[in-house]
Coordinates of N, CA and C in Angstrom, one line a residue:
X1 N 68.2 62.5 0.3 CA 68.2 63.0 -0.4 C 66.3 63.0 -1.4
X2 N 65.8 63.3 -1.2 CA 65.0 63.5 -1.9 C 64.2 64.2 -3.3
X3 N 63.3 64.0 -4.1 CA 62.9 65.1 -5.0 C 61.7 65.5 -4.7
X4 N 61.2 67.2 -5.1 CA 60.2 67.4 -4.5 C 59.4 68.1 -5.9
X5 N 58.3 68.3 -6.1 CA 57.6 68.7 -7.6 C 57.2 68.8 -7.4
X6 N 56.3 70.1 -7.5 CA 55.2 70.9 -7.9 C 54.9 71.5 -9.7
X7 N 53.8 71.9 -9.7 CA 52.3 72.5 -10.9 C 52.5 73.3 -10.9
X8 N 52.8 74.4 -11.4 CA 52.6 75.7 -11.3 C 51.8 76.1 -12.6
X9 N 50.5 76.9 -12.4 CA 49.6 76.9 -14.1 C 50.3 78.8 -15.4
X10 N 51.4 79.8 -13.8 CA 51.6 80.8 -14.3 C 53.3 80.5 -14.3
X11 N 54.0 80.4 -15.5 CA 55.8 80.7 -15.2 C 55.9 82.2 -14.9
X12 N 55.0 82.4 -14.3 CA 56.0 83.9 -13.5 C 55.4 83.3 -11.8
X13 N 54.8 82.4 -12.1 CA 54.8 82.1 -10.3 C 56.2 80.6 -10.4
X14 N 56.1 79.9 -10.7 CA 57.5 79.3 -10.8 C 58.6 80.2 -11.3
X15 N 59.5 81.0 -11.8 CA 59.8 82.0 -11.8 C 60.5 82.6 -9.9
X16 N 59.1 83.2 -9.3 CA 59.1 83.2 -8.5 C 59.6 82.5 -7.2
X17 N 59.2 81.4 -7.0 CA 58.9 80.3 -6.4 C 60.5 80.1 -6.5
X18 N 62.2 80.1 -7.8 CA 63.4 79.6 -8.0 C 63.8 80.7 -7.4
X19 N 63.6 81.5 -7.5 CA 63.7 82.7 -7.1 C 63.7 83.1 -5.5
X20 N 62.7 82.9 -4.7 CA 63.5 82.7 -3.1 C 63.5 81.8 -2.7
X21 N 63.9 80.3 -3.6 CA 64.8 79.4 -3.0 C 65.9 80.1 -3.2
X22 N 66.1 80.2 -4.2 CA 68.4 81.0 -4.2 C 68.1 81.7 -3.0
X23 N 67.1 82.9 -3.2 CA 67.3 83.8 -2.0 C 67.3 82.7 -0.5
X24 N 66.7 81.8 0.2 CA 67.1 81.1 1.5 C 68.6 80.6 1.2
X25 N 69.2 80.4 0.3 CA 70.6 79.9 0.5 C 70.2 78.1 -0.3
X26 N 69.5 77.6 -1.2 CA 69.4 76.2 -1.8 C 70.3 77.1 -3.6
X27 N 70.7 75.8 -3.6 CA 71.4 76.0 -4.4 C 70.8 75.3 -5.4
X28 N 71.2 76.9 -7.0 CA 70.8 76.8 -8.7 C 70.6 75.6 -8.5
X29 N 71.6 74.5 -8.7 CA 71.9 72.9 -9.3 C 71.3 72.2 -8.8
X30 N 70.3 72.3 -7.6 CA 69.6 71.7 -7.0 C 68.5 71.6 -7.6
X31 N 67.6 73.0 -8.5 CA 66.6 73.3 -8.8 C 66.8 73.4 -10.8
X32 N 65.4 72.6 -10.3 CA 65.0 73.0 -12.7 C 63.8 72.9 -12.7
X33 N 63.3 73.5 -14.1 CA 62.6 74.2 -14.1 C 62.4 73.6 -15.5
X34 N 61.1 73.5 -16.0 CA 60.9 73.4 -17.4 C 59.1 73.3 -17.8
X35 N 58.9 74.5 -18.2 CA 58.1 75.8 -18.4 C 57.7 76.1 -20.1
X36 N 56.0 75.2 -19.8 CA 55.5 75.8 -21.6 C 56.0 76.6 -22.4
X37 N 56.4 77.1 -23.4 CA 56.3 78.1 -23.8 C 55.6 78.8 -25.3
X38 N 54.3 78.1 -25.0 CA 53.6 78.0 -26.6 C 53.6 79.9 -26.4
X39 N 53.4 80.5 -24.8 CA 53.0 82.3 -25.4 C 54.1 83.4 -25.5
X40 N 55.4 81.7 -25.8 CA 56.7 82.6 -26.4 C 57.0 83.9 -25.7
X41 N 57.2 83.6 -23.6 CA 57.4 84.5 -23.6 C 59.5 84.5 -23.1
X42 N 59.3 83.5 -23.0 CA 60.7 83.4 -22.8 C 61.6 83.4 -25.2
X43 N 62.6 84.2 -25.5 CA 62.6 83.9 -26.9 C 64.2 83.4 -26.9
X44 N 64.3 82.7 -27.9 CA 65.3 81.9 -28.2 C 67.0 82.6 -28.6
X45 N 66.1 83.8 -28.2 CA 67.3 84.8 -28.6 C 68.0 85.5 -26.5
X46 N 67.3 84.7 -25.8 CA 67.2 84.7 -24.7 C 66.8 86.4 -23.8
X47 N 65.9 86.6 -25.0 CA 65.1 88.0 -24.2 C 63.8 87.9 -23.9
X48 N 62.8 87.8 -22.7 CA 61.3 87.9 -22.2 C 60.5 88.9 -22.7
X49 N 59.6 89.1 -23.2 CA 58.3 89.4 -23.2 C 57.4 88.9 -22.5
X50 N 57.0 90.5 -21.4 CA 56.2 90.1 -20.3 C 54.9 90.1 -20.7
X51 N 54.3 90.5 -21.9 CA 53.0 89.6 -22.3 C 53.1 89.2 -22.9
X52 N 54.0 88.7 -23.2 CA 53.5 87.7 -24.6 C 53.5 87.7 -25.9
X53 N 53.8 88.6 -26.4 CA 54.3 89.7 -27.8 C 54.7 89.7 -28.7
X54 N 55.2 88.9 -29.1 CA 56.5 88.5 -30.9 C 55.7 89.7 -31.5
X55 N 57.0 90.8 -30.2 CA 57.3 92.0 -31.3 C 58.1 91.1 -33.1
X56 N 59.0 90.4 -32.9 CA 60.0 90.5 -34.0 C 59.0 89.6 -35.4
X57 N 57.7 89.5 -34.7 CA 56.6 89.0 -36.1 C 56.9 87.4 -36.9
X58 N 57.4 86.7 -35.4 CA 58.6 85.6 -36.2 C 58.3 84.5 -35.1
X59 N 58.6 83.6 -34.8 CA 57.9 82.5 -34.2 C 59.5 82.3 -33.9
X60 N 60.0 82.4 -32.5 CA 61.4 82.1 -32.1 C 61.5 81.2 -31.4
X61 N 60.4 80.7 -30.3 CA 60.1 79.8 -29.6 C 60.3 78.3 -30.8
X62 N 59.8 78.2 -32.0 CA 59.7 76.9 -32.7 C 61.1 77.1 -32.7
X63 N 62.1 78.2 -33.3 CA 63.1 78.0 -34.1 C 65.2 77.6 -32.9
X64 N 64.3 77.9 -31.4 CA 64.8 77.7 -30.0 C 64.7 76.0 -30.2
X65 N 63.0 76.1 -30.6 CA 62.7 74.4 -29.8 C 63.6 73.3 -30.5
X66 N 63.5 74.1 -32.1 CA 64.6 73.1 -32.8 C 66.1 72.6 -32.9
X67 N 66.4 73.2 -31.6 CA 68.0 73.0 -32.4 C 68.4 73.2 -30.5
X68 N 67.2 73.0 -29.2 CA 68.0 72.7 -28.7 C 68.4 73.9 -27.1
X69 N 68.5 75.2 -28.2 CA 69.4 76.4 -28.0 C 69.9 77.0 -26.5
X70 N 70.5 76.3 -25.9 CA 70.8 76.7 -24.5 C 70.7 76.2 -23.0
X71 N 70.8 75.1 -23.3 CA 70.1 73.9 -22.4 C 71.1 73.4 -21.9
X72 N 72.4 72.9 -22.2 CA 73.3 73.4 -21.6 C 74.5 74.4 -21.1
X73 N 73.8 75.3 -22.3 CA 75.0 77.0 -21.0 C 73.6 76.9 -19.2
X74 N 72.8 76.3 -19.7 CA 71.6 76.4 -18.1 C 72.4 75.7 -17.0
X75 N 72.6 74.8 -17.2 CA 73.3 73.8 -16.6 C 74.4 74.7 -15.4
X76 N 75.0 75.6 -16.0 CA 75.9 75.8 -14.9 C 75.3 76.6 -14.1
X77 N 74.3 77.4 -14.2 CA 73.7 78.3 -13.7 C 74.6 79.1 -12.0
X78 N 76.2 79.6 -12.9 CA 76.8 80.0 -12.2 C 76.1 81.9 -11.8
X79 N 75.2 82.4 -12.1 CA 74.9 83.6 -11.5 C 73.0 83.3 -11.4
X80 N 72.5 82.6 -11.0 CA 71.6 81.5 -10.7 C 71.4 80.8 -11.9
X81 N 69.8 80.1 -11.8 CA 69.4 78.8 -12.3 C 68.4 79.8 -13.4
X82 N 68.1 81.2 -13.3 CA 67.8 82.0 -14.2 C 68.5 82.7 -15.4
X83 N 69.3 82.5 -14.8 CA 70.2 83.0 -16.1 C 70.5 82.7 -17.1
X84 N 69.9 81.4 -17.1 CA 71.0 80.5 -17.8 C 70.0 79.8 -19.0
X85 N 68.4 79.9 -19.4 CA 67.2 79.4 -19.5 C 67.9 79.5 -21.1
X86 N 67.1 77.7 -21.2 CA 67.0 76.7 -22.7 C 65.4 76.8 -23.5
X87 N 66.1 76.1 -24.4 CA 64.2 75.2 -25.3 C 64.2 74.5 -25.5
X88 N 64.1 73.5 -25.3 CA 63.7 72.4 -26.7 C 62.4 71.8 -26.5
X89 N 62.3 70.9 -27.9 CA 60.5 70.6 -27.7 C 61.0 68.8 -27.4
X90 N 59.4 69.5 -26.3 CA 59.1 67.8 -26.4 C 57.7 67.1 -26.6
X91 N 57.9 66.3 -27.4 CA 56.7 65.7 -28.3 C 55.2 65.9 -26.9
X92 N 54.2 66.2 -27.9 CA 53.2 66.6 -27.2 C 52.9 67.4 -26.1
X93 N 54.4 68.4 -26.0 CA 54.5 69.1 -25.1 C 54.5 70.8 -26.0
X94 N 55.5 70.2 -26.4 CA 55.8 71.9 -28.2 C 57.2 72.1 -27.2
X95 N 57.6 73.5 -28.1 CA 58.3 74.0 -27.3 C 58.2 74.2 -25.7
X96 N 59.6 74.3 -24.8 CA 59.4 74.6 -23.7 C 60.2 75.8 -22.7
X97 N 61.1 76.3 -22.1 CA 61.7 76.6 -21.6 C 62.9 75.8 -20.8
X98 N 63.8 75.7 -19.9 CA 64.4 74.6 -19.8 C 65.5 75.2 -18.5
X99 N 65.8 74.3 -17.3 CA 67.0 74.4 -17.2 C 67.0 73.6 -15.7
X100 N 68.1 73.8 -16.0 CA 68.6 72.0 -14.6 C 68.8 70.5 -14.7
X101 N 68.9 70.0 -13.9 CA 69.5 68.7 -14.7 C 67.8 68.4 -14.7
X102 N 66.6 68.5 -14.6 CA 65.6 67.6 -15.2 C 65.6 67.5 -16.4
X103 N 66.1 69.4 -16.9 CA 66.0 69.3 -18.5 C 67.1 68.8 -19.5
X104 N 67.9 68.3 -18.1 CA 70.0 67.5 -18.9 C 68.9 66.7 -19.4
X105 N 68.3 65.6 -18.0 CA 68.0 64.3 -18.1 C 66.7 64.0 -19.5
X106 N 65.9 64.6 -19.0 CA 64.6 65.2 -20.2 C 65.6 65.8 -21.7
X107 N 66.3 66.0 -21.9 CA 66.6 66.1 -23.6 C 67.9 64.5 -23.5
X108 N 68.1 64.3 -22.8 CA 69.2 62.7 -23.1 C 70.2 63.5 -23.3
X109 N 70.5 64.8 -22.7 CA 72.4 65.3 -22.8 C 72.7 65.5 -20.9
X110 N 74.3 65.0 -21.3 CA 75.2 64.7 -19.8 C 75.6 65.7 -19.6
X111 N 75.3 67.6 -20.0 CA 76.3 68.6 -19.7 C 76.8 69.2 -20.8
X112 N 76.4 68.9 -21.6 CA 76.8 69.4 -23.0 C 75.2 70.0 -23.8
X113 N 75.8 70.1 -25.3 CA 75.1 71.0 -25.6 C 74.0 70.2 -26.5
X114 N 72.5 70.8 -26.1 CA 71.1 69.7 -26.5 C 71.3 70.0 -28.2
X115 N 70.8 68.6 -28.7 CA 70.7 68.8 -29.9 C 68.7 68.0 -30.6
X116 N 67.6 68.8 -31.5 CA 66.8 67.7 -31.4 C 66.1 67.7 -30.4
X117 N 65.0 67.0 -29.7 CA 63.8 66.9 -29.0 C 64.2 65.5 -28.3
X118 N 63.7 66.4 -27.2 CA 63.3 64.8 -25.7 C 62.8 63.4 -26.3
X119 N 62.7 62.6 -27.0 CA 61.7 61.9 -27.1 C 61.0 61.3 -25.9
X120 N 59.5 61.7 -25.4 CA 58.9 61.0 -24.7 C 59.4 61.0 -23.4
X121 N 60.9 62.3 -23.4 CA 62.0 62.1 -22.0 C 61.1 62.9 -21.3
X122 N 60.2 63.6 -20.6 CA 59.8 64.1 -19.3 C 59.1 63.6 -18.0
X123 N 58.3 62.5 -18.8 CA 58.2 61.6 -17.8 C 59.0 60.1 -17.5
X124 N 59.8 59.9 -18.7 CA 61.2 59.5 -18.0 C 61.8 59.9 -17.6
X125 N 62.2 60.9 -17.8 CA 62.7 61.9 -16.0 C 62.1 61.7 -15.5
X126 N 61.1 62.6 -14.8 CA 60.5 62.7 -13.6 C 60.5 61.2 -12.8
X127 N 59.9 60.2 -13.5 CA 60.3 58.8 -13.0 C 61.9 57.9 -12.6
X128 N 62.2 58.8 -13.8 CA 63.9 58.1 -12.9 C 64.8 59.0 -11.7
X129 N 64.3 59.9 -11.7 CA 64.3 60.5 -10.0 C 63.3 60.4 -9.0
X130 N 62.7 59.7 -9.1 CA 61.8 58.8 -8.0 C 60.6 59.1 -8.0
X131 N 59.7 59.7 -9.2 CA 58.3 60.2 -9.4 C 57.7 58.9 -9.2
X132 N 56.5 58.9 -8.8 CA 56.0 57.0 -9.1 C 55.4 57.5 -10.9
X133 N 55.1 56.5 -11.2 CA 54.6 56.8 -13.1 C 53.1 57.8 -13.6
X134 N 51.9 57.4 -12.3 CA 50.8 58.3 -12.5 C 51.5 60.2 -12.0
X135 N 51.9 60.0 -11.0 CA 52.3 61.7 -10.4 C 53.1 62.2 -11.9
X136 N 53.9 61.4 -12.3 CA 54.7 62.1 -13.5 C 54.2 62.0 -14.9
X137 N 53.4 61.6 -15.3 CA 52.2 61.6 -16.6 C 51.3 62.8 -16.0
X138 N 51.1 63.4 -14.7 CA 50.2 64.6 -14.3 C 50.9 65.4 -14.7
X139 N 52.0 65.1 -14.2 CA 53.5 66.7 -14.3 C 53.4 66.8 -15.8
X140 N 53.3 65.8 -16.7 CA 53.9 66.5 -18.2 C 53.0 66.2 -18.9
X141 N 51.4 66.2 -18.3 CA 50.4 66.9 -19.1 C 50.2 68.3 -18.4
X142 N 50.6 68.5 -17.7 CA 50.1 69.9 -16.4 C 51.4 70.7 -17.2
X143 N 52.9 71.0 -17.9 CA 53.2 71.1 -18.9 C 52.7 71.4 -19.9
X144 N 51.9 70.4 -20.9 CA 51.3 69.8 -21.8 C 50.4 72.0 -21.6
X145 N 49.7 71.1 -20.9 CA 47.8 72.5 -21.4 C 48.9 73.5 -20.0
X146 N 50.3 74.1 -20.9 CA 50.5 75.5 -20.4 C 51.6 75.9 -18.9
X147 N 51.4 74.3 -18.3 CA 52.2 74.3 -16.7 C 54.1 75.1 -17.0
X148 N 54.2 75.0 -15.5 CA 55.5 74.9 -15.7 C 55.6 73.7 -13.9
X149 N 57.5 73.4 -14.5 CA 57.2 72.7 -13.1 C 58.5 73.2 -13.1
X150 N 58.6 73.1 -11.0 CA 59.5 73.0 -10.8 C 60.0 71.8 -9.7
X151 N 61.4 71.5 -10.0 CA 62.0 70.2 -9.1 C 63.2 71.0 -8.2
X152 N 63.5 70.1 -7.3 CA 64.4 70.5 -5.8 C 64.4 69.2 -5.9
X153 N 65.2 69.3 -5.4 CA 67.1 67.7 -5.0 C 66.9 68.2 -3.2
X154 N 66.5 67.5 -2.7 CA 66.5 68.7 -1.4 C 67.1 66.9 0.2
X155 N 68.2 67.5 0.9 CA 68.2 66.6 2.3 C 66.9 66.5 2.6
X156 N 66.5 65.3 2.8 CA 65.0 65.1 4.0 C 64.3 66.4 5.0
X157 N 65.1 66.1 5.9 CA 65.5 67.2 6.8 C 65.1 68.4 5.7
X158 N 65.1 69.3 5.4 CA 64.8 70.7 4.3 C 63.3 70.3 3.4
X159 N 62.4 69.1 3.3 CA 62.0 68.9 3.0 C 60.6 69.5 2.8
X160 N 60.1 69.4 4.0 CA 58.7 70.8 4.8 C 59.1 72.1 3.9
X161 N 60.0 73.0 4.2 CA 60.7 74.5 4.3 C 61.0 74.6 2.4
X162 N 60.8 73.3 1.8 CA 61.0 73.7 0.5 C 59.9 73.6 0.0
X163 N 58.6 72.3 0.5 CA 57.7 72.3 0.1 C 56.3 73.7 0.6
X164 N 57.3 74.7 1.7 CA 56.0 76.0 1.6 C 56.3 76.4 1.2
X165 N 57.4 76.7 0.8 CA 58.2 77.7 -0.7 C 57.9 77.5 -2.0
X166 N 57.8 76.4 -2.7 CA 56.7 75.7 -3.5 C 55.3 76.0 -3.2
X167 N 54.5 75.6 -2.7 CA 53.3 76.2 -2.4 C 53.0 76.8 -2.0
X168 N 54.0 78.4 -1.4 CA 53.3 79.4 -1.2 C 52.8 80.3 -2.4
X169 N 53.9 80.1 -3.2 CA 54.3 80.2 -5.1 C 53.2 79.5 -5.4
X170 N 52.0 78.8 -5.2 CA 51.4 78.8 -5.9 C 51.6 76.7 -6.9
X171 N 53.0 76.5 -5.8 CA 52.8 75.0 -6.5 C 51.6 74.7 -5.8
X172 N 50.9 73.5 -7.3 CA 50.5 72.3 -7.4 C 50.9 70.8 -7.0
X173 N 50.2 69.4 -5.9 CA 50.7 68.5 -6.3 C 50.2 68.0 -7.7
X174 N 50.4 67.2 -8.1 CA 50.1 65.9 -7.9 C 49.1 64.8 -8.2
X175 N 48.9 64.9 -7.2 CA 47.7 63.9 -6.7 C 46.0 65.2 -7.3
X176 N 46.4 66.6 -6.4 CA 45.0 67.4 -6.7 C 44.5 68.1 -8.4
X177 N 46.1 67.8 -8.7 CA 45.4 68.1 -10.3 C 45.6 67.0 -11.3
X178 N 45.9 65.9 -10.8 CA 45.3 65.0 -12.0 C 43.9 64.0 -11.9
X179 N 43.4 65.3 -10.2 CA 42.0 64.1 -10.1 C 41.5 65.1 -10.8
X180 N 41.1 66.8 -11.5 CA 41.2 67.3 -12.1 C 41.1 66.5 -13.1
X181 N 41.8 66.6 -14.0 CA 42.3 65.9 -15.1 C 41.0 64.9 -15.7
X182 N 41.4 63.6 -14.3 CA 40.8 62.5 -14.4 C 39.2 62.7 -14.4
X183 N 38.9 63.9 -14.1 CA 37.1 63.9 -14.1 C 36.8 64.5 -15.0
X184 N 37.2 64.8 -16.1 CA 37.2 65.0 -17.4 C 37.4 63.2 -18.8
X185 N 37.8 62.3 -18.0 CA 38.2 61.8 -18.1 C 40.0 61.4 -19.2
X186 N 40.7 62.2 -18.3 CA 42.2 62.1 -19.1 C 42.7 61.0 -18.3
X187 N 44.0 60.0 -18.9 CA 44.1 59.3 -18.2 C 45.7 59.0 -18.4
X188 N 46.3 59.4 -19.1 CA 47.7 59.4 -19.6 C 48.6 60.3 -20.3
X189 N 49.6 61.3 -20.2 CA 49.7 62.0 -21.2 C 50.3 61.0 -22.2
X190 N 50.4 61.9 -23.2 CA 50.8 61.2 -25.2 C 51.2 62.0 -25.9
X191 N 52.5 62.0 -25.9 CA 53.3 62.5 -26.5 C 53.1 62.7 -27.9
X192 N 51.8 61.7 -28.6 CA 51.7 61.7 -29.8 C 50.7 62.8 -29.4
X193 N 49.9 63.3 -28.6 CA 49.0 64.6 -29.3 C 49.3 65.5 -29.2
X194 N 47.6 66.5 -29.6 CA 48.7 68.0 -30.1 C 48.5 68.5 -29.3
X195 N 50.2 69.8 -29.3 CA 50.2 70.4 -28.3 C 48.9 71.6 -28.3
X196 N 48.7 72.5 -27.0 CA 48.4 73.2 -26.7 C 49.2 74.4 -27.8
X197 N 48.0 75.5 -27.9 CA 48.6 76.5 -28.6 C 47.9 77.3 -27.1
X198 N 48.4 79.5 -27.8 CA 48.3 79.7 -26.5 C 47.0 80.4 -26.3
X199 N 45.9 79.9 -27.4 CA 44.3 80.2 -26.5 C 44.0 78.8 -25.7
X200 N 44.4 77.9 -26.0 CA 44.0 77.0 -24.9 C 44.3 77.0 -23.9
X201 N 46.3 77.4 -24.0 CA 46.8 77.5 -23.0 C 46.1 78.6 -21.6
X202 N 46.3 80.3 -22.2 CA 44.8 80.9 -21.4 C 43.9 80.5 -20.9
X203 N 42.7 79.5 -21.8 CA 41.5 79.2 -21.5 C 42.1 78.2 -20.1
X204 N 42.6 76.9 -20.6 CA 43.2 76.5 -19.7 C 43.6 76.6 -18.3
X205 N 44.0 78.0 -17.7 CA 44.7 78.1 -16.4 C 44.0 79.1 -16.2
X206 N 42.7 80.2 -16.7 CA 41.5 80.5 -16.1 C 40.8 79.6 -15.5
X207 N 40.8 78.5 -15.8 CA 39.7 77.1 -15.6 C 40.0 77.5 -13.6
X208 N 41.4 77.6 -13.3 CA 41.9 76.8 -12.5 C 42.5 77.8 -11.3
X209 N 43.0 79.5 -11.7 CA 42.6 80.4 -11.3 C 42.3 81.6 -11.6
X210 N 41.0 82.0 -11.3 CA 40.2 82.7 -11.2 C 40.2 84.1 -10.5
X211 N 41.1 84.0 -9.2 CA 40.8 85.7 -8.7 C 41.9 86.2 -9.2
X212 N 41.5 88.0 -9.6 CA 42.5 88.3 -10.0 C 43.8 89.0 -9.5
X213 N 44.6 88.5 -10.1 CA 45.8 88.7 -9.3 C 46.9 89.8 -9.7
X214 N 47.3 91.0 -9.4 CA 47.7 91.9 -10.0 C 49.7 91.4 -10.3
X215 N 50.7 90.9 -11.1 CA 52.0 90.9 -11.2 C 53.0 91.3 -11.6
X216 N 53.8 92.1 -10.5 CA 54.6 92.0 -11.1 C 55.7 91.8 -12.2
X217 N 56.4 92.1 -12.8 CA 57.3 91.9 -13.9 C 58.1 90.3 -13.6
X218 N 58.2 89.4 -15.2 CA 59.4 88.5 -14.1 C 60.4 88.5 -15.8
X219 N 61.6 89.0 -14.6 CA 62.7 88.7 -15.7 C 64.0 88.4 -15.4
X220 N 64.5 88.3 -15.8 CA 66.3 87.6 -14.9 C 67.5 88.1 -13.8
X221 N 67.4 89.4 -14.3 CA 67.7 90.3 -12.8 C 67.0 90.9 -11.7
X222 N 65.5 90.8 -12.0 CA 64.4 91.5 -10.9 C 64.3 92.8 -11.0
X223 N 65.1 93.4 -11.9 CA 65.5 95.3 -12.0 C 63.9 95.8 -12.2
X224 N 63.3 95.4 -13.3 CA 62.4 96.2 -13.9 C 61.3 96.2 -12.9
X225 N 61.0 97.9 -13.4 CA 60.0 98.7 -12.5 C 58.3 98.6 -13.4
X226 N 58.0 98.1 -15.0 CA 57.2 98.3 -15.3 C 56.0 96.5 -14.1
X227 N 54.4 97.0 -15.1 CA 54.1 96.1 -13.7 C 53.9 94.9 -15.5
X228 N 53.5 93.5 -14.5 CA 53.0 93.0 -16.1 C 50.7 92.2 -15.9
X229 N 50.3 93.6 -17.5 CA 49.6 92.9 -16.2 C 49.2 91.8 -17.5
X230 N 49.6 90.3 -17.7 CA 49.3 89.6 -19.0 C 48.7 88.7 -18.4
X231 N 48.4 88.3 -17.2 CA 47.9 87.6 -16.7 C 46.3 87.8 -16.1
X232 N 45.8 88.7 -15.8 CA 44.8 89.0 -15.4 C 44.1 89.2 -16.9
X233 N 44.6 89.5 -17.8 CA 43.9 90.2 -18.9 C 44.5 88.3 -19.7
X234 N 45.1 87.4 -19.7 CA 44.7 86.6 -19.9 C 43.5 86.1 -18.9
X235 N 42.9 86.5 -17.9 CA 42.2 85.5 -18.0 C 40.6 86.4 -18.5
X236 N 40.5 87.4 -18.1 CA 40.0 88.1 -19.2 C 39.3 87.8 -20.1
X237 N 40.7 87.5 -21.1 CA 40.4 87.4 -22.7 C 39.7 86.1 -22.8
X238 N 39.6 84.8 -21.5 CA 39.3 83.5 -21.9 C 37.5 83.4 -21.3
X239 N 38.1 84.7 -20.5 CA 36.3 84.3 -20.1 C 35.6 84.9 -21.4
X240 N 35.1 86.1 -21.6 CA 35.3 86.6 -23.3 C 35.0 86.1 -24.4
X241 N 36.0 84.7 -24.5 CA 36.1 83.7 -25.5 C 34.8 82.5 -25.0
X242 N 35.1 82.2 -23.1 CA 33.8 81.1 -23.2 C 32.8 82.2 -23.1
X243 N 31.9 83.0 -22.5 CA 30.9 84.4 -23.3 C 30.3 83.9 -24.5
X244 N 31.1 84.0 -25.5 CA 30.8 83.9 -27.0 C 31.3 86.2 -26.9
X245 N 31.6 86.9 -26.5 CA 32.0 88.4 -26.6 C 33.9 88.5 -27.6
X246 N 33.1 89.7 -28.5 CA 34.8 89.8 -29.5 C 35.5 89.9 -28.1
X247 N 36.7 89.5 -27.5 CA 37.8 90.3 -26.5 C 38.8 91.4 -27.3
X248 N 39.1 92.8 -26.6 CA 39.9 93.3 -27.6 C 41.5 92.6 -27.9
X249 N 41.8 93.5 -29.2 CA 42.4 93.0 -29.2 C 44.2 92.9 -28.1
X250 N 44.7 92.5 -28.5 CA 45.9 92.4 -27.8 C 46.5 94.5 -28.3
X251 N 47.8 94.9 -27.1 CA 48.5 96.1 -27.3 C 49.7 96.0 -27.3

């Protein structure tokens, strides 16, 4: 038995990877998700705004992170991992959307409801499950910068199949992304660092995903028919910000 973890620059790719794994027969109890929620793509009441808008003009993500609401329910996964996403706060990262055993370990919860944040829990949770410390710091930093982690516990003889699914959906290994971070002088994940806000997340993502990709909407049921253009919109806004142009307002 081993654990395979990959970093996804956009949460939608991580959700797609999870759906593919479950469709291929991998049990939701063996899959975990921890995803940055600076864009408020998942609200505390369980709703999802695919364009990242806050229709209620309030910070539901912060509200959910303060209580860690729903993570205990996410551990059940009777209707698939994504049927019970919850939120918690990780120092240095901010509010995250989480589900599965890795989230429970990071939050210090063993099958119960989460109260409060996970103090430095993400790096520890990853190393406890077999990741070397250097890779754990890279993955934690990746979530801080807007990414999503998908981790899968799997028998050794199925590891290559899981790796293929994760990488087909854009999953990145710690070695590759760690090299990019270290080239800028980064050394380790710092839980006392300021979390990335939405604009920084968008700009960071644009560095690694420059190809215009039209994405389908990301919902927990997979039945929506309206396209989600927020990914390409984010790239356009990041480029305009870089060149000094005035980005159009979000609609």
